[in-house]
CSV table of C-alpha atoms in Angstrom, one decimal:
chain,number,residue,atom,x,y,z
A,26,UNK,CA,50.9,-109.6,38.1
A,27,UNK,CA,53.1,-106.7,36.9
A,28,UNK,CA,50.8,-106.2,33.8
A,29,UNK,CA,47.7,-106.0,36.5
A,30,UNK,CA,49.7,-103.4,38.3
A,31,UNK,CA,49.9,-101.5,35.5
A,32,UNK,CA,46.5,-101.6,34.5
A,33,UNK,CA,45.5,-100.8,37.3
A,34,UNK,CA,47.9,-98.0,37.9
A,35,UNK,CA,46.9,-96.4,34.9
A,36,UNK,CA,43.3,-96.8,35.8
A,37,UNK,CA,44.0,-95.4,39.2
A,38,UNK,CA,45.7,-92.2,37.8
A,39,UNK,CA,42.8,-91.6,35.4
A,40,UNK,CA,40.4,-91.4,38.2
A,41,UNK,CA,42.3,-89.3,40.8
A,42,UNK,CA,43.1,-86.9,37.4
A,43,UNK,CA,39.0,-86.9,36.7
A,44,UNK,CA,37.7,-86.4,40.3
A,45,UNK,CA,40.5,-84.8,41.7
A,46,UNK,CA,40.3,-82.2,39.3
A,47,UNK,CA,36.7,-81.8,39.3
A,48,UNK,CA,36.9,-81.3,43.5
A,49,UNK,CA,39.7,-78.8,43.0
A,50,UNK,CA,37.3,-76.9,40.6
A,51,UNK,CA,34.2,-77.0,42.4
A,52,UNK,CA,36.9,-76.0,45.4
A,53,UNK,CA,38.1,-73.0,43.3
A,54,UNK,CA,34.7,-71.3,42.3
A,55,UNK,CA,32.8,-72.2,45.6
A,56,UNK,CA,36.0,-70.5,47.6
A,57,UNK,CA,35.4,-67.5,44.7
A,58,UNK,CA,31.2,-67.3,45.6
A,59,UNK,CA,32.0,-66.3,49.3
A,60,UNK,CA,33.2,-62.7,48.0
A,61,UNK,CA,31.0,-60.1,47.2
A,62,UNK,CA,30.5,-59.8,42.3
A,63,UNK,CA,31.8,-56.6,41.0
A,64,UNK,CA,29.4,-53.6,41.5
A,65,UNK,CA,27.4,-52.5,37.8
A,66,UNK,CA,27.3,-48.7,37.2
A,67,UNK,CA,24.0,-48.4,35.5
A,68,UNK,CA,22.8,-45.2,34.1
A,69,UNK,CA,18.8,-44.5,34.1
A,70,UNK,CA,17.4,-44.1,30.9
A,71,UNK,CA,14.1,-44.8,29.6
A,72,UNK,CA,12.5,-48.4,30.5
A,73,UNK,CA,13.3,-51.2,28.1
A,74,UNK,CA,10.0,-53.1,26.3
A,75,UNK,CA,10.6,-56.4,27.8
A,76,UNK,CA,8.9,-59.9,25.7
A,77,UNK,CA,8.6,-61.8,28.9
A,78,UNK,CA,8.3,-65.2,27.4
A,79,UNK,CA,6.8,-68.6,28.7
A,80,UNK,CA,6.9,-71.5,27.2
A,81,UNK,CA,4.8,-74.2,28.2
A,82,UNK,CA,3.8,-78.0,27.0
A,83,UNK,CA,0.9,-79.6,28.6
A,84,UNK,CA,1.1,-77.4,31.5
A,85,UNK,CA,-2.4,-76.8,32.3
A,86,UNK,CA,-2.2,-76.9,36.1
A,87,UNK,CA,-0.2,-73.8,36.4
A,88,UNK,CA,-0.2,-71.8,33.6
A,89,UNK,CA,-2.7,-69.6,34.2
A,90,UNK,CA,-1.5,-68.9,38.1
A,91,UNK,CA,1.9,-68.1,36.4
A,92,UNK,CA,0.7,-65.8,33.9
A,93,UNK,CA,-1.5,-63.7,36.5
A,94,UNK,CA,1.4,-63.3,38.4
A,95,UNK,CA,3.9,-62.2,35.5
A,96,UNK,CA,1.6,-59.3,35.2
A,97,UNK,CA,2.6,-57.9,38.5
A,98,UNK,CA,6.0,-56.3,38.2
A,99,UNK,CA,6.8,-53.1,40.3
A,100,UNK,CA,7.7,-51.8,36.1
A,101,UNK,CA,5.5,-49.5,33.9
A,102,UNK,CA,2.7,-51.6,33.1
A,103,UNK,CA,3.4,-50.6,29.0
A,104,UNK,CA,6.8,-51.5,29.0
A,105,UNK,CA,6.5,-54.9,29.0
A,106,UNK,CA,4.3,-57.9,27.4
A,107,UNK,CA,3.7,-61.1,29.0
A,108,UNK,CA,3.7,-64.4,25.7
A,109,UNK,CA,2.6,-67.5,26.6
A,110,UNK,CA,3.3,-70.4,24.3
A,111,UNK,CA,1.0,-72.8,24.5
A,112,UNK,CA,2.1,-76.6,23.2
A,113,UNK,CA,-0.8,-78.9,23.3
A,114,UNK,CA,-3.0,-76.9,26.2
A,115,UNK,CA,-6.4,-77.6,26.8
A,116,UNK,CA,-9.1,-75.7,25.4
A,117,UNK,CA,-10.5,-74.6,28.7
A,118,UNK,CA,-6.9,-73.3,29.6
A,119,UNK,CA,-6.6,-71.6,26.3
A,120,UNK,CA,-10.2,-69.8,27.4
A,121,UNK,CA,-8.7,-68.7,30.5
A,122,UNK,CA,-5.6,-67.2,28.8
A,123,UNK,CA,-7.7,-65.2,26.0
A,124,UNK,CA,-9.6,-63.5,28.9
A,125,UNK,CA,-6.0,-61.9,30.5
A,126,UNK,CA,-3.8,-58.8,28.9
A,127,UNK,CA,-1.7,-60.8,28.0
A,128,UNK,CA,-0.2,-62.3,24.3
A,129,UNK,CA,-1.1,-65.7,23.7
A,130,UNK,CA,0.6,-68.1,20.9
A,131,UNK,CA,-0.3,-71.4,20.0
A,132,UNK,CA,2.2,-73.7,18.6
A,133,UNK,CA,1.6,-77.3,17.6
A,134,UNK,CA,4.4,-80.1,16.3
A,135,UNK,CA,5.0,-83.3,15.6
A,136,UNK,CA,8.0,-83.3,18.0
A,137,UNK,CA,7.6,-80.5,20.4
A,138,UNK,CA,10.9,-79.1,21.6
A,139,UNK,CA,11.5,-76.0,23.8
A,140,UNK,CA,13.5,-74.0,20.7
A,141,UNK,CA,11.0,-75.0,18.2
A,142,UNK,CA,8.5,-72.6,20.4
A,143,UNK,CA,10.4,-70.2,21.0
A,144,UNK,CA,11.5,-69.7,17.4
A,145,UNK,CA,7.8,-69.8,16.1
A,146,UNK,CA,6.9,-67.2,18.9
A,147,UNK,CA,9.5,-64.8,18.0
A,148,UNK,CA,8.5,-65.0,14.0
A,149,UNK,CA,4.9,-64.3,15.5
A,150,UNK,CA,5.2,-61.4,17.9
A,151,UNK,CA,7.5,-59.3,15.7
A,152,UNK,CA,10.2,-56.7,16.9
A,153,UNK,CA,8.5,-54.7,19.0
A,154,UNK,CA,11.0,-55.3,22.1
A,155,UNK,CA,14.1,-54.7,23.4
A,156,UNK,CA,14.8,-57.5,25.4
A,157,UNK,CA,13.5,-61.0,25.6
A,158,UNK,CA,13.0,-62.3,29.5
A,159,UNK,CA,12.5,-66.3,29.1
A,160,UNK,CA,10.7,-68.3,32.0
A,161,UNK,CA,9.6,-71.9,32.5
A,162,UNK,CA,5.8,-72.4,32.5
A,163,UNK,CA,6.3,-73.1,36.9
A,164,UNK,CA,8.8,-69.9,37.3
A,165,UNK,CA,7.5,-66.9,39.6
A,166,UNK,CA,9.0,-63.3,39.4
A,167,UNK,CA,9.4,-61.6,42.6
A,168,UNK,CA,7.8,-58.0,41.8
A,169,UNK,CA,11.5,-56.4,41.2
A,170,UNK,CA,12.5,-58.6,38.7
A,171,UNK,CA,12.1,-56.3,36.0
A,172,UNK,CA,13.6,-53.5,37.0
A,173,UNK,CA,16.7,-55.1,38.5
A,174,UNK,CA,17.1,-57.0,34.6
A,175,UNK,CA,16.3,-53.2,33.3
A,176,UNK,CA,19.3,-51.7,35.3
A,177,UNK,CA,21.8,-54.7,34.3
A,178,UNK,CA,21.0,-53.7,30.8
A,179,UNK,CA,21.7,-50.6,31.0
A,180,UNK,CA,25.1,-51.4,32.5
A,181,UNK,CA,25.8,-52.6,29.3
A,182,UNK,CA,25.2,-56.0,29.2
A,183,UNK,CA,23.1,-57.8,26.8
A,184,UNK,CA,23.0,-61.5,28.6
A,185,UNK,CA,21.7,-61.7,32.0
A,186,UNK,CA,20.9,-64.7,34.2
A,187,UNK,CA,19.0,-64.1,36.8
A,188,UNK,CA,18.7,-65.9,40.6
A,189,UNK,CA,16.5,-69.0,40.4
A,190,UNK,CA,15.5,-70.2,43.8
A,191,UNK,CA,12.7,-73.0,45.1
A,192,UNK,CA,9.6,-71.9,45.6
A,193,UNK,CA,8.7,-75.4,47.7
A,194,UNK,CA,10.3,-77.2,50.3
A,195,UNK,CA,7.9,-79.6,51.0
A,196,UNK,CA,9.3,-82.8,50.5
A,197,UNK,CA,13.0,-84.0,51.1
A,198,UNK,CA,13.6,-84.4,48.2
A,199,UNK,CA,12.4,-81.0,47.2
A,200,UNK,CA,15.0,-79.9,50.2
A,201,UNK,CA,17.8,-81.8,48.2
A,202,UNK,CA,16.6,-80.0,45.1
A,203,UNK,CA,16.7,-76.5,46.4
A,204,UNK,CA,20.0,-77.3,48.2
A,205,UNK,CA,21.4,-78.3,45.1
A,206,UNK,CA,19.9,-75.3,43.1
A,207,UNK,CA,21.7,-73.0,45.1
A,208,UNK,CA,25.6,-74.7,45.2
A,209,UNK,CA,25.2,-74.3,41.5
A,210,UNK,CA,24.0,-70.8,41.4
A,211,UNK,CA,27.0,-70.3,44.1
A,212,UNK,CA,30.0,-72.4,42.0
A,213,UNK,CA,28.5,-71.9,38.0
A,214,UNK,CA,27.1,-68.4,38.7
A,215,UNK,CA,28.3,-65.8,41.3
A,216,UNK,CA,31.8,-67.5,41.6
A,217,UNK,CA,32.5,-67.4,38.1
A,218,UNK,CA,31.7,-63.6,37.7
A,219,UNK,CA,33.9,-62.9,41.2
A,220,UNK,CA,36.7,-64.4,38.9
A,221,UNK,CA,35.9,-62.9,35.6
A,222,UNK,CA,34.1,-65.8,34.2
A,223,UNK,CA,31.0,-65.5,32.4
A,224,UNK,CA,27.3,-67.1,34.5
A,225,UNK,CA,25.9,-70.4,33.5
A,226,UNK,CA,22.5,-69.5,31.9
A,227,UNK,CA,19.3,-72.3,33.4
A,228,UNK,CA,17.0,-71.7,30.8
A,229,UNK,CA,14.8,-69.8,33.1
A,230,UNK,CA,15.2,-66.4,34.4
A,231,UNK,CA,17.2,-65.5,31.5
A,232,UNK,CA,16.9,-62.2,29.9
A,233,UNK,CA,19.0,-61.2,26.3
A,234,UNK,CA,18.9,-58.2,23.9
A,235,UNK,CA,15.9,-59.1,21.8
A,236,UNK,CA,17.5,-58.5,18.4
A,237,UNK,CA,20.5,-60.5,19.5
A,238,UNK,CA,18.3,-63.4,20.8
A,239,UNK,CA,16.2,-63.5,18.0
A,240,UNK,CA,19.1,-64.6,15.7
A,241,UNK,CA,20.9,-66.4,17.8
A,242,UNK,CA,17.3,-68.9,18.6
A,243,UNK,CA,17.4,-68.7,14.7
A,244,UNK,CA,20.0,-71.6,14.9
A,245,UNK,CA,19.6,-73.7,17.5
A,246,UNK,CA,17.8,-76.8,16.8
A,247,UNK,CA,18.0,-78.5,20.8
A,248,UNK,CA,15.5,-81.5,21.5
A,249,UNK,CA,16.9,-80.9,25.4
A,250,UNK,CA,18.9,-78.4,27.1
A,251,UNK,CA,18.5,-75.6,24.9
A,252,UNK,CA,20.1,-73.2,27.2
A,253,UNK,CA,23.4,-75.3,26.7
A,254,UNK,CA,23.5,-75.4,23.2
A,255,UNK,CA,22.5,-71.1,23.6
A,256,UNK,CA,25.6,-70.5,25.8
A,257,UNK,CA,28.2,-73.1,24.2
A,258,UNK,CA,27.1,-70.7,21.4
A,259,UNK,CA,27.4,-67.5,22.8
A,260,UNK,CA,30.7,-68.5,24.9
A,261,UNK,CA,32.7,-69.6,21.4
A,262,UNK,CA,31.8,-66.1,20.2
A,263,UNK,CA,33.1,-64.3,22.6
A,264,UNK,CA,29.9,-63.1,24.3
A,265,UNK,CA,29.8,-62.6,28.4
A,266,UNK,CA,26.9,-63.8,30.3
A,267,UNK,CA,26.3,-61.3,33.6
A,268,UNK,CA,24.6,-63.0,37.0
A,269,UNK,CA,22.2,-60.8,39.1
A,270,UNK,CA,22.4,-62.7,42.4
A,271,UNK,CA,19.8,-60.0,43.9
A,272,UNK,CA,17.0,-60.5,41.1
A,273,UNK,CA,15.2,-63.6,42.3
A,274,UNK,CA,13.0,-66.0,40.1
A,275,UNK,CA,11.1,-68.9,42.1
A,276,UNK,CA,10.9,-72.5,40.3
A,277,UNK,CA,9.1,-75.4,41.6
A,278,UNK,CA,11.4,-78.1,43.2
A,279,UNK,CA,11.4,-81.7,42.2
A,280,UNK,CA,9.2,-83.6,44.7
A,281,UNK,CA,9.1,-87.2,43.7
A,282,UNK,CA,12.9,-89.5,42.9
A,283,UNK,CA,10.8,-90.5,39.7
A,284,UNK,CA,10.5,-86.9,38.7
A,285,UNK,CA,13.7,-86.3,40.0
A,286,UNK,CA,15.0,-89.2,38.1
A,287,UNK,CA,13.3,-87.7,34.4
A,288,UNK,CA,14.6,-84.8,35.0
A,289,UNK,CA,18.2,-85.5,35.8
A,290,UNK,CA,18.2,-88.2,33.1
A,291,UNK,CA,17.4,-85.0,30.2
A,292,UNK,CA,20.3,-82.9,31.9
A,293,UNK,CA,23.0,-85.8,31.6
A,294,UNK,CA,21.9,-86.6,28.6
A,295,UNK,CA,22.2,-83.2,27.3
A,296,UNK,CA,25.7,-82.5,28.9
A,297,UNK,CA,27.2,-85.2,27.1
A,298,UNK,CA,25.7,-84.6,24.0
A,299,UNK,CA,27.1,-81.2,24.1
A,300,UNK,CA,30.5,-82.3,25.2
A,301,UNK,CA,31.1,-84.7,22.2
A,302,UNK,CA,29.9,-81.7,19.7
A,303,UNK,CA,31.9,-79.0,21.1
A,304,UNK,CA,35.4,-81.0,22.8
A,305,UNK,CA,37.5,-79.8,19.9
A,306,UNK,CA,36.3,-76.5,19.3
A,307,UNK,CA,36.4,-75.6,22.7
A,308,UNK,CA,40.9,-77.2,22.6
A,309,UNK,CA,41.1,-75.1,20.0
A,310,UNK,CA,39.3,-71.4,20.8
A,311,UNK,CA,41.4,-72.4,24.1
A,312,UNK,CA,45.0,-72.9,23.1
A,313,UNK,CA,44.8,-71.1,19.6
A,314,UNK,CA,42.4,-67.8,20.8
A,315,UNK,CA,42.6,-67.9,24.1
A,316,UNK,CA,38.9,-68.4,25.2
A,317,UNK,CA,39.0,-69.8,28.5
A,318,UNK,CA,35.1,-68.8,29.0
A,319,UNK,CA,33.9,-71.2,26.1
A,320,UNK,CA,36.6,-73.8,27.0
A,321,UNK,CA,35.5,-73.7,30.9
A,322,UNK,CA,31.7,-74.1,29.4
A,323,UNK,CA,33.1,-77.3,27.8
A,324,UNK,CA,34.5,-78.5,30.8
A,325,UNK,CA,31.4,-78.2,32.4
A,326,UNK,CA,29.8,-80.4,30.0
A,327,UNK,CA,31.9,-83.7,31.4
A,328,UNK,CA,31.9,-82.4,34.9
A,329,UNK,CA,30.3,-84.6,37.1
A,330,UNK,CA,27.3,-83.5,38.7
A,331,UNK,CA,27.5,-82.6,42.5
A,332,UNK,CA,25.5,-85.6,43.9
A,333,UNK,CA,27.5,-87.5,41.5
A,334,UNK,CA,31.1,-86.3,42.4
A,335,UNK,CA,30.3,-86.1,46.5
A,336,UNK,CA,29.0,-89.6,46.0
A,337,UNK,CA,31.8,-91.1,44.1
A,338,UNK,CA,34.4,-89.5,45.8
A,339,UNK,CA,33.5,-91.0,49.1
A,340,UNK,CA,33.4,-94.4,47.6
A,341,UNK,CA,36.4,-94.2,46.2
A,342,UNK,CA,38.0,-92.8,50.4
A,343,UNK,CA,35.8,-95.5,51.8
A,344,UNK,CA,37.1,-98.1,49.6
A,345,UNK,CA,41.1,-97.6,49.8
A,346,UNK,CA,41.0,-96.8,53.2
A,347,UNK,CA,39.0,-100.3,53.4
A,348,UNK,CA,42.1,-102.1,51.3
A,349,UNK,CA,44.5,-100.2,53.3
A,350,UNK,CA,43.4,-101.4,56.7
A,351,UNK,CA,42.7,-105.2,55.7
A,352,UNK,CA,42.8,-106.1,51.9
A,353,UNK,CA,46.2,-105.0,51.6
A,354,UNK,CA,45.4,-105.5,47.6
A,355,UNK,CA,48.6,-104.9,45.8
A,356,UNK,CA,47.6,-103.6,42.1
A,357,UNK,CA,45.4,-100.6,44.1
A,358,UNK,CA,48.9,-98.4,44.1
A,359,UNK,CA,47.8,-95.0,45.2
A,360,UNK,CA,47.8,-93.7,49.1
A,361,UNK,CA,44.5,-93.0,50.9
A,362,UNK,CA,45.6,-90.3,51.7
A,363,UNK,CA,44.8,-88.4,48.6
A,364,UNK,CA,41.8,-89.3,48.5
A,365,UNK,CA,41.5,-88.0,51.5
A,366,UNK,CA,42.3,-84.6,50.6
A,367,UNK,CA,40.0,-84.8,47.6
A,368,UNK,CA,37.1,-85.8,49.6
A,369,UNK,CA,37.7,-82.7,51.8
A,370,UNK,CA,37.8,-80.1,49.6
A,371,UNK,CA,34.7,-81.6,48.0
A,372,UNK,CA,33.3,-81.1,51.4
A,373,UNK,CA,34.5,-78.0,51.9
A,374,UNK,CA,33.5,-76.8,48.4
A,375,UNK,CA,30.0,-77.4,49.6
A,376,UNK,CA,29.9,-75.9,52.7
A,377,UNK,CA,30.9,-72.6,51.3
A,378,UNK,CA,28.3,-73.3,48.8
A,379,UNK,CA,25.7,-74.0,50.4
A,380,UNK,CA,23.4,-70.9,52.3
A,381,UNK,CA,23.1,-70.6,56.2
A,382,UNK,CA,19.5,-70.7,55.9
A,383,UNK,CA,19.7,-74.4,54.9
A,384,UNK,CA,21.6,-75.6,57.8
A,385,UNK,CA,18.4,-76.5,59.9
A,386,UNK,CA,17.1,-79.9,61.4
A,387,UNK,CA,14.7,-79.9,58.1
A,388,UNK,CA,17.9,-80.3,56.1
A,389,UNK,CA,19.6,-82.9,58.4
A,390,UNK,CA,16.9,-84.8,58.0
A,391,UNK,CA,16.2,-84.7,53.8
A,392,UNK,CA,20.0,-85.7,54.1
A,393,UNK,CA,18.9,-88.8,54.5
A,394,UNK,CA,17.4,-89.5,51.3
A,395,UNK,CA,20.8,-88.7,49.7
A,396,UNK,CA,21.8,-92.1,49.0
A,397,UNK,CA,18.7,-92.3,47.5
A,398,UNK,CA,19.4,-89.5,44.7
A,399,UNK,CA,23.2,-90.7,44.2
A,400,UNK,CA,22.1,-94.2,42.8
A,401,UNK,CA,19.0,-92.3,41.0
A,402,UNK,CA,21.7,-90.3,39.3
A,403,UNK,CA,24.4,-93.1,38.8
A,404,UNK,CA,21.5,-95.4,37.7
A,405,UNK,CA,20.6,-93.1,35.5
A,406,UNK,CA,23.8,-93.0,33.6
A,407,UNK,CA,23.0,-96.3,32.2
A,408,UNK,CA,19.8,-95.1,30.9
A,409,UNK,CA,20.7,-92.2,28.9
A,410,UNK,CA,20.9,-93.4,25.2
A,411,UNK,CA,18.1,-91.5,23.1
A,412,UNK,CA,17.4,-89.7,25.6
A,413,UNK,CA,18.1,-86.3,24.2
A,414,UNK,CA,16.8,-87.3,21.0
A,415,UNK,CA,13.3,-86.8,22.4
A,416,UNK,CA,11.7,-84.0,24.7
A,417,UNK,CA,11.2,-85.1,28.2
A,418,UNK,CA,8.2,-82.9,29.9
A,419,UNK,CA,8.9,-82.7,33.7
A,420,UNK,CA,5.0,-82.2,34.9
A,421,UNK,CA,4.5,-79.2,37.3
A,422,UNK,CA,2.1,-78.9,39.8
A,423,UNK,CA,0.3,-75.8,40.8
A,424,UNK,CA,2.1,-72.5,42.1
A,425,UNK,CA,1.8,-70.7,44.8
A,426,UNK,CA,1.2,-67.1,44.1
């Protein structure tokens, strides 16, 4: 019995340690999000020659709507380029594309990945630019994009992420997705900057120097999640990624669990991946140079995602407070009461994360199809081997422009 107490002690510390950590952190930078990000002092100069680039595979349905709509930024009309990169389009698409003033690149590979295209595109369009804007083949620009990205720029910063927000809420789940989308622009984005921190980049609304980006691309070799192995990169050198919460992007929302379930499945998959390459680096830039932005990047990379954490964390509440009132199971040593508080400040990390505008009936009522996405998520732990060893195309439908 005593060695099943200990086990089980030990066991019990190493989850409070995980979650209760991870609460206190979501806590932190959520608490952070509900002050206002230091003010840029930009000076007006000439306009930057953007590369707007979009990268698309098999995205037929909305590829043309999307590049249309790139081309109508409140910016001077020669001061930036819209590139599509077309991965396996069809030829009528490609027809479509040829007639509009835009750049058009065709890739084609054995394995298609996201960087692969993006390297091949920057070889082909040449140097011609100052900074490179990526999208996502689904991503819409509201009409000020540009020139907000222009002004960050010429506060002196050379990596910018911009605000992604849904463009649909038509389904619940597309509700949970947009929800989501925002807690993590909230915690990853605009609370880190109040505190210092550098922005989590999304791999969409991203904008860089173009001479920096073009060698940094030059060595990354992601099958998914790109933008990780990008800012893991950029973090261990020392580089600061800025967050324009007013310069909005508009990305289609996740409408189906199966979709949902893809998706979530490449981003887990990716996380972890990352963690096990960069763990050590990231102890030792932290305790030898210092570099809490690359070691808090790191962190992020074993983090449990929101559903995830929220999810678990009530299990765990729910369950000792269920062997506390009638189980009375004696190798389950810790109080309910902590979990307790870690299951409030998880709540209260997303209520200060989460917009006004989403606390409607509409919202109440997607709520219910948040079981649903917990055990789509937790299932999907279990499904993650090879998964970032092959690209995983989430299909789009068509935008609304």
């Amino acid at each position: 019995m005593e060695v099943l107490k200990t086990i089980g002690f030990v066991l019990e510390s190493l989850l409070l340690l995980y979650f209760g950590f991870a609460a206190l952190y979501i806590f932190v930078f959520a608490f952070a999000g509900l002050f206002p990000a230091r003010k840029r002092n930009p000076k007006l100069d000439k306009p930057h020659r953007f590369a707007v680039l979009i990268p698309g595979y098999k995205e037929d349905n909305v590829i043309v709507e999307v590049a249309e709509h790139a081309l109508r930024q409140n910016y001077p009309r020669d001061s930036f380029e819209v590139v599509i990169i077309a991965d396996s389009f069809q030829a009528k698409t490609l027809n479509a594309l040829k007639e509009l003033p835009i750049r058009l690149v065709e890739v084609s590979f054995e394995k298609s990945t996201k960087s692969k295209a993006m390297k091949k595109s920057l070889v082909t369009i040449g140097n011609g630019y100052d900074i490179a804007l990526v999208l996502e083949a689904d991503i819409l620009m509201e009409r000020d994009f540009l020139t907000i990205m222009y002004l960050a720029f010429n506060s002196g910063f050379r990596i910018v992420q911009g605000h992604r927000i849904a463009k649909n809420q038509n389904t619940p789940m597309a509700i949970l997705d947009a929800i989501s989308e925002e807690i993590n622009n909230h915690i990853f984005r605009k609370g880190h900057r109040v505190l210092g921190l550098s922005s989590a980049l999304i791999g969409s609304g991203m904008a860089f120097d173009y001479t920096f980006f073009k060698e940094m691309m030059a060595n990354v070799n992601a099958v998914g999640g790109f933008d990780k192995e990008l800012e893991l990169k950029l973090l261990r050198d020392g580089n600061t990624i800025e967050y324009l919460n007013d310069a909005y992007v508009l990305d289609e929302k996740v409408q189906k669990s199966e979709v949902f379930a893809n998706q979530r499945k490449r981003w887990l998959s990716a996380q972890f991946v990352y963690f096990r390459r960069y763990v050590l680096s990231g102890l030792k830039e932290l305790f030898l140079r210092g570099n809490v932005d690359f070691a808090d990047k790191v962190y992020q990379m074993v983090s449990p995602p929101r559903v995830l954490l929220l999810g678990l964390v009530m299990g765990f509440t729910m369950l000792y407070t269920l062997v506390e009132s009638y189980l009375k199971l004696e190798w389950l040593q810790v109080s309910p009461t902590i979990w307790y508080g870690i299951a409030g400040i998880t709540v209260l990390a997303f209520l200060f994360a989460t917009p006004t505008k989403f606390y409607r009936v509409a919202t109440f009522k997607a709520m219910a199809t948040l079981p649903s996405a917990f055990f789509t998520m937790f299932l999907s732990l279990f499904k993650l081997k090879g998964a970032n060893k092959k690209f995983i195309h989430t299909q789009h439908g068509t935008p609304n422009s």
